[in-house]
Coordinates of C-alpha atoms in Angstrom, one line a residue:
M71 CA 38.6 77.5 33.8
F72 CA 36.9 75.0 31.4
R73 CA 38.9 72.5 29.5
P74 CA 37.6 71.6 26.1
P75 CA 36.9 67.9 25.5
Y76 CA 39.9 65.8 24.4
L77 CA 40.1 64.6 20.8
Q78 CA 39.2 61.1 19.7
S79 CA 40.2 59.2 16.6
G80 CA 38.2 60.3 13.6
D81 CA 37.4 63.8 14.9
K82 CA 37.3 66.7 12.4
V83 CA 39.7 69.6 13.0
A84 CA 39.8 72.9 11.3
L85 CA 42.8 74.7 9.7
V86 CA 42.3 78.4 9.6
S87 CA 44.5 81.5 9.0
P88 CA 43.5 84.4 11.2
A89 CA 46.8 86.3 10.7
G90 CA 49.5 86.2 8.0
A91 CA 49.2 84.6 4.6
I92 CA 50.6 81.1 4.2
D93 CA 51.9 78.9 1.4
C94 CA 49.9 75.8 0.4
I95 CA 52.9 73.6 1.1
Y96 CA 52.6 74.1 4.8
I97 CA 48.9 73.3 4.7
E98 CA 49.6 70.1 2.8
Q99 CA 52.2 69.0 5.3
A100 CA 49.9 69.7 8.2
V101 CA 47.0 67.8 6.6
N102 CA 49.3 64.8 6.2
T103 CA 50.5 65.1 9.8
L104 CA 46.9 65.4 11.2
R105 CA 45.7 62.5 9.2
S106 CA 48.6 60.4 10.6
W107 CA 47.1 61.2 14.0
D108 CA 43.8 59.7 12.8
L109 CA 42.1 63.1 12.6
Q110 CA 40.1 64.5 9.7
P111 CA 41.5 68.0 8.8
V112 CA 39.1 70.4 7.2
V113 CA 40.8 73.5 5.6
G114 CA 39.0 76.8 5.9
E115 CA 37.5 78.3 2.8
N116 CA 39.9 81.3 3.0
A117 CA 42.9 79.6 4.7
L118 CA 45.1 80.2 1.6
A119 CA 43.7 83.6 0.7
V120 CA 46.1 86.6 0.3
H121 CA 45.3 90.2 0.9
G122 CA 48.5 92.1 1.1
Y123 CA 50.3 90.7 4.2
F124 CA 47.2 89.0 5.5
A125 CA 45.5 85.6 4.8
G126 CA 42.6 87.4 3.1
N127 CA 40.9 90.5 4.2
D128 CA 39.4 90.9 7.7
E129 CA 36.0 89.7 6.6
Q130 CA 37.5 86.5 5.1
R131 CA 39.5 85.7 8.2
I132 CA 36.5 86.4 10.4
H133 CA 34.4 84.1 8.3
D134 CA 36.7 81.2 8.7
M135 CA 37.3 81.7 12.4
Q136 CA 33.5 82.0 13.0
W137 CA 32.9 78.8 11.0
A138 CA 35.6 76.9 12.9
M139 CA 34.2 78.1 16.3
D140 CA 30.6 77.4 15.5
D141 CA 30.6 74.2 13.5
E142 CA 29.6 71.5 16.0
D143 CA 31.5 68.8 14.0
I144 CA 34.8 70.6 14.4
R145 CA 36.6 69.5 17.6
A146 CA 39.8 71.6 17.4
I147 CA 41.0 74.7 15.6
F148 CA 44.6 74.8 14.3
C149 CA 45.7 78.3 13.4
T150 CA 48.0 77.9 10.5
R151 CA 50.6 80.6 11.4
G152 CA 51.1 83.8 13.3
G153 CA 52.7 87.0 12.0
Y154 CA 50.1 89.7 12.4
G155 CA 46.3 90.0 12.0
S156 CA 44.6 88.3 15.0
M157 CA 44.1 91.6 16.9
R158 CA 42.2 93.1 13.9
I159 CA 39.5 90.5 14.1
V160 CA 39.4 89.0 17.6
E161 CA 36.7 91.2 19.0
Q162 CA 34.6 91.1 15.9
L163 CA 33.8 87.4 16.4
D164 CA 30.7 86.1 18.2
Y165 CA 31.8 83.7 20.9
S166 CA 28.3 82.7 22.2
I167 CA 28.1 79.3 20.4
F168 CA 31.8 78.6 21.1
Q169 CA 31.2 79.2 24.8
G170 CA 28.5 76.6 24.8
N171 CA 30.6 74.1 22.8
P172 CA 34.2 74.9 23.5
K173 CA 37.0 73.2 21.5
W174 CA 40.8 73.3 21.5
L175 CA 42.4 76.3 19.9
V176 CA 46.0 75.6 19.0
G177 CA 48.7 78.2 18.1
F178 CA 51.4 80.6 19.4
S179 CA 53.0 83.9 18.5
D180 CA 50.3 86.2 17.1
I181 CA 47.7 83.6 18.3
T182 CA 48.5 84.9 21.9
V183 CA 45.7 87.3 21.2
F184 CA 43.2 84.4 21.0
H185 CA 44.7 82.7 24.1
S186 CA 44.1 86.0 25.9
K187 CA 40.6 86.3 24.7
L188 CA 39.7 82.7 25.7
N189 CA 41.2 83.3 29.1
T190 CA 38.7 86.2 29.6
L191 CA 36.0 83.7 28.7
G192 CA 37.2 81.0 31.1
I193 CA 38.2 78.5 28.4
E194 CA 41.6 76.8 28.2
S195 CA 43.7 76.6 25.0
L196 CA 47.0 75.2 23.7
H197 CA 50.1 77.3 23.2
A198 CA 51.7 74.9 20.7
P199 CA 53.2 74.4 17.2
M200 CA 51.2 75.5 14.2
P201 CA 51.0 74.1 10.6
K202 CA 53.6 76.5 9.3
S203 CA 56.1 75.3 11.9
F204 CA 55.2 71.5 11.9
G205 CA 58.0 70.7 9.5
N206 CA 60.6 72.4 11.7
T207 CA 59.3 71.1 15.0
T208 CA 61.0 68.2 16.7
P209 CA 59.2 64.8 16.6
D210 CA 59.1 64.8 20.5
A211 CA 57.3 68.2 20.6
L212 CA 54.8 67.2 17.9
A213 CA 54.2 63.9 19.7
R214 CA 53.6 65.8 22.9
L215 CA 51.1 68.1 21.1
R216 CA 49.2 65.1 19.9
D217 CA 49.2 63.5 23.3
F218 CA 47.9 66.6 25.0
L219 CA 45.0 66.9 22.5
F220 CA 44.1 63.2 23.0
G221 CA 44.1 63.6 26.8
Q222 CA 47.6 62.2 27.6
V223 CA 48.7 65.3 29.5
T224 CA 52.2 64.8 31.1
S225 CA 54.3 66.9 33.4
Y226 CA 57.6 68.6 32.5
H227 CA 61.0 68.3 34.3
L228 CA 63.7 70.8 33.3
P229 CA 67.4 70.9 34.3
P230 CA 68.6 73.7 36.6
H231 CA 69.3 77.1 35.1
P232 CA 71.7 79.6 36.7
F233 CA 69.1 82.4 36.5
N234 CA 66.3 80.4 38.1
Q235 CA 64.6 81.6 41.3
E236 CA 63.5 78.9 43.6
G237 CA 60.0 78.4 45.0
I238 CA 56.9 76.3 44.8
V239 CA 53.5 77.7 43.8
E240 CA 50.1 76.7 42.4
A241 CA 48.4 79.2 40.1
E242 CA 46.8 79.7 36.7
L243 CA 49.1 79.7 33.7
T244 CA 48.7 82.6 31.3
G245 CA 50.9 84.5 28.7
G246 CA 52.5 83.9 25.4
N247 CA 54.4 86.2 23.1
L248 CA 55.8 89.1 25.0
T249 CA 55.2 91.7 22.2
L250 CA 51.5 90.7 22.0
L251 CA 51.1 90.7 25.8
H252 CA 52.5 94.2 25.8
C253 CA 50.0 95.1 23.1
V254 CA 46.9 93.8 24.9
R255 CA 47.8 95.4 28.2
S256 CA 44.9 97.5 29.5
T257 CA 42.5 96.2 26.8
T258 CA 39.5 93.9 26.9
L259 CA 41.9 91.1 26.1
E260 CA 44.1 91.3 29.1
C261 CA 44.2 88.4 31.5
K262 CA 41.5 88.8 34.1
H263 CA 43.6 87.1 36.8
Q264 CA 46.2 89.4 38.2
T265 CA 48.2 86.7 40.2
P266 CA 49.0 84.0 37.6
V267 CA 52.1 82.2 36.6
L268 CA 53.1 84.1 33.5
F269 CA 54.8 82.5 30.4
I270 CA 56.7 84.7 28.0
E271 CA 58.7 84.1 24.7
D272 CA 59.6 86.2 21.7
V273 CA 61.4 86.2 18.4
G274 CA 63.3 88.7 16.2
E275 CA 63.0 91.7 18.5
N276 CA 65.7 94.2 19.2
L277 CA 67.1 93.6 22.7
Y278 CA 66.3 97.3 23.7
S279 CA 62.7 96.6 22.7
I280 CA 62.6 93.6 25.0
D281 CA 63.9 95.8 27.8
R282 CA 61.5 98.6 27.0
M283 CA 58.5 96.2 27.0
L284 CA 59.5 94.6 30.2
Q285 CA 60.1 98.0 31.9
S286 CA 56.7 99.2 30.7
L287 CA 55.0 96.2 32.1
K288 CA 56.9 96.6 35.4
L289 CA 55.8 100.3 35.6
A290 CA 52.2 99.1 35.1
G291 CA 52.6 96.7 38.1
K292 CA 52.3 93.6 36.0
F293 CA 55.2 91.8 37.7
E294 CA 54.4 92.8 41.2
H295 CA 51.6 90.3 41.9
L296 CA 52.7 87.3 39.8
H297 CA 52.9 84.0 41.5
G298 CA 55.7 82.9 39.2
L299 CA 57.3 83.3 35.8
I300 CA 58.2 80.8 33.1
V301 CA 60.7 82.1 30.5
G302 CA 60.6 80.4 27.1
S303 CA 62.8 81.0 24.0
F304 CA 63.9 84.4 23.0
S305 CA 65.3 83.6 19.6
E306 CA 66.9 85.5 16.7
M307 CA 67.3 88.6 18.9
K308 CA 68.7 91.7 17.3
G309 CA 70.8 94.6 18.6
N310 CA 73.5 92.7 20.5
N311 CA 75.2 96.0 21.2
F312 CA 72.6 96.5 24.0
G313 CA 75.1 94.6 26.1
R314 CA 72.9 91.9 27.6
T315 CA 71.0 88.9 26.4
A316 CA 67.2 88.7 26.7
E317 CA 67.6 86.3 29.6
E318 CA 70.0 88.6 31.4
I319 CA 67.5 91.5 30.9
I320 CA 64.7 89.4 32.4
H321 CA 66.9 88.2 35.3
D322 CA 67.9 91.7 36.2
L323 CA 64.3 92.9 36.2
L324 CA 63.1 90.1 38.5
K325 CA 65.7 90.5 41.2
D326 CA 63.2 92.5 43.3
Y327 CA 60.6 89.7 43.3
A328 CA 60.6 86.6 45.5
Y329 CA 58.4 84.3 43.4
P330 CA 59.8 81.2 41.5
V331 CA 61.2 81.8 38.0
C332 CA 62.0 79.1 35.5
F333 CA 64.3 79.9 32.7
G334 CA 64.8 77.8 29.6
F335 CA 61.4 76.3 29.1
P336 CA 61.4 74.8 25.5
A337 CA 58.6 76.8 23.9
G338 CA 58.5 79.6 21.4
H339 CA 59.9 80.1 17.9
I340 CA 62.2 77.1 18.1
A341 CA 62.2 73.5 17.0
E342 CA 61.6 72.3 20.6
N343 CA 58.3 74.1 20.9
Y344 CA 56.5 72.0 23.6
P345 CA 52.8 72.6 24.3
L346 CA 51.4 74.5 27.3
I347 CA 47.8 74.6 28.4
M348 CA 46.9 78.2 28.8
G349 CA 44.4 79.1 31.4
T350 CA 44.8 75.9 33.4
T351 CA 46.1 75.7 37.0
I352 CA 49.7 74.4 37.3
E353 CA 52.1 73.5 40.0
L354 CA 55.4 75.2 39.4
A355 CA 58.3 73.9 41.6
V356 CA 61.7 75.4 41.0
T357 CA 64.5 73.9 43.1
A358 CA 68.2 73.4 43.0
E359 CA 67.6 70.1 41.2
G360 CA 65.6 71.8 38.4
T361 CA 62.0 72.7 37.5
D362 CA 58.9 70.6 37.6
I363 CA 55.6 71.7 36.0
H364 CA 52.5 69.8 36.6
F365 CA 49.0 70.5 35.1
T366 CA 46.9 70.0 38.2
N367 CA 43.4 69.7 36.8
D368 CA 44.2 66.9 34.3

């Protein structure tokens, strides 16, 4: 996998909206944050457009994403928010120039679609906070995002979790939002590596839906050949009458597998949304003392 060049002071970065519509206040806050990092944010022409639920129609969102990918002066792409919309445009973009001049793509939630696409192209990307969530993200998580972008990639150490499964592996990290991973299964966007360490998170789903998606992926053999699993936040879950939490559902499903599993990684639709480099090789060590995650090709 190819890692895009790290950012330097004064670099231009794009803010684009490939999914849901966003209020200007979030763009303004993000611009101020990025300027405080000594970056030059450039807001896409249609970043604040509105077309029903979407940030402009498909053509407008394609226009901004294509510009951000192709402009040689843009060194990173910040997707302003998730929601829904990325899947409608992801395969209508031309990635030929981007492949010759890769740059960091930053986002989570619906942006999982683009992380999956870049994985098929052999390019790493950042699962990390977006402009809409900057104001609700902890200072530590935002600082870690800035550090990662500027080349100060650090390891993670997490405390033990009662559902963890111990083990040590080295494999490629893939994944993102569970609902989107379920949606891209068996499409051109699905991860090309069948033995990765998989990261999953989700928000606002019914617990029976979480169980249904996981059971569907299990029946498709998606958990059988994993090297490991990292479980992020499953926040604002609905349907508590299901009788089990999302973490309990995942734990029960994984009892038949022997690979290491880390629960409680601080990433997802929460304030402690720490960055993960998707597509890179990681060392995942889950022991009785806790979990260590190291990005090996830094």
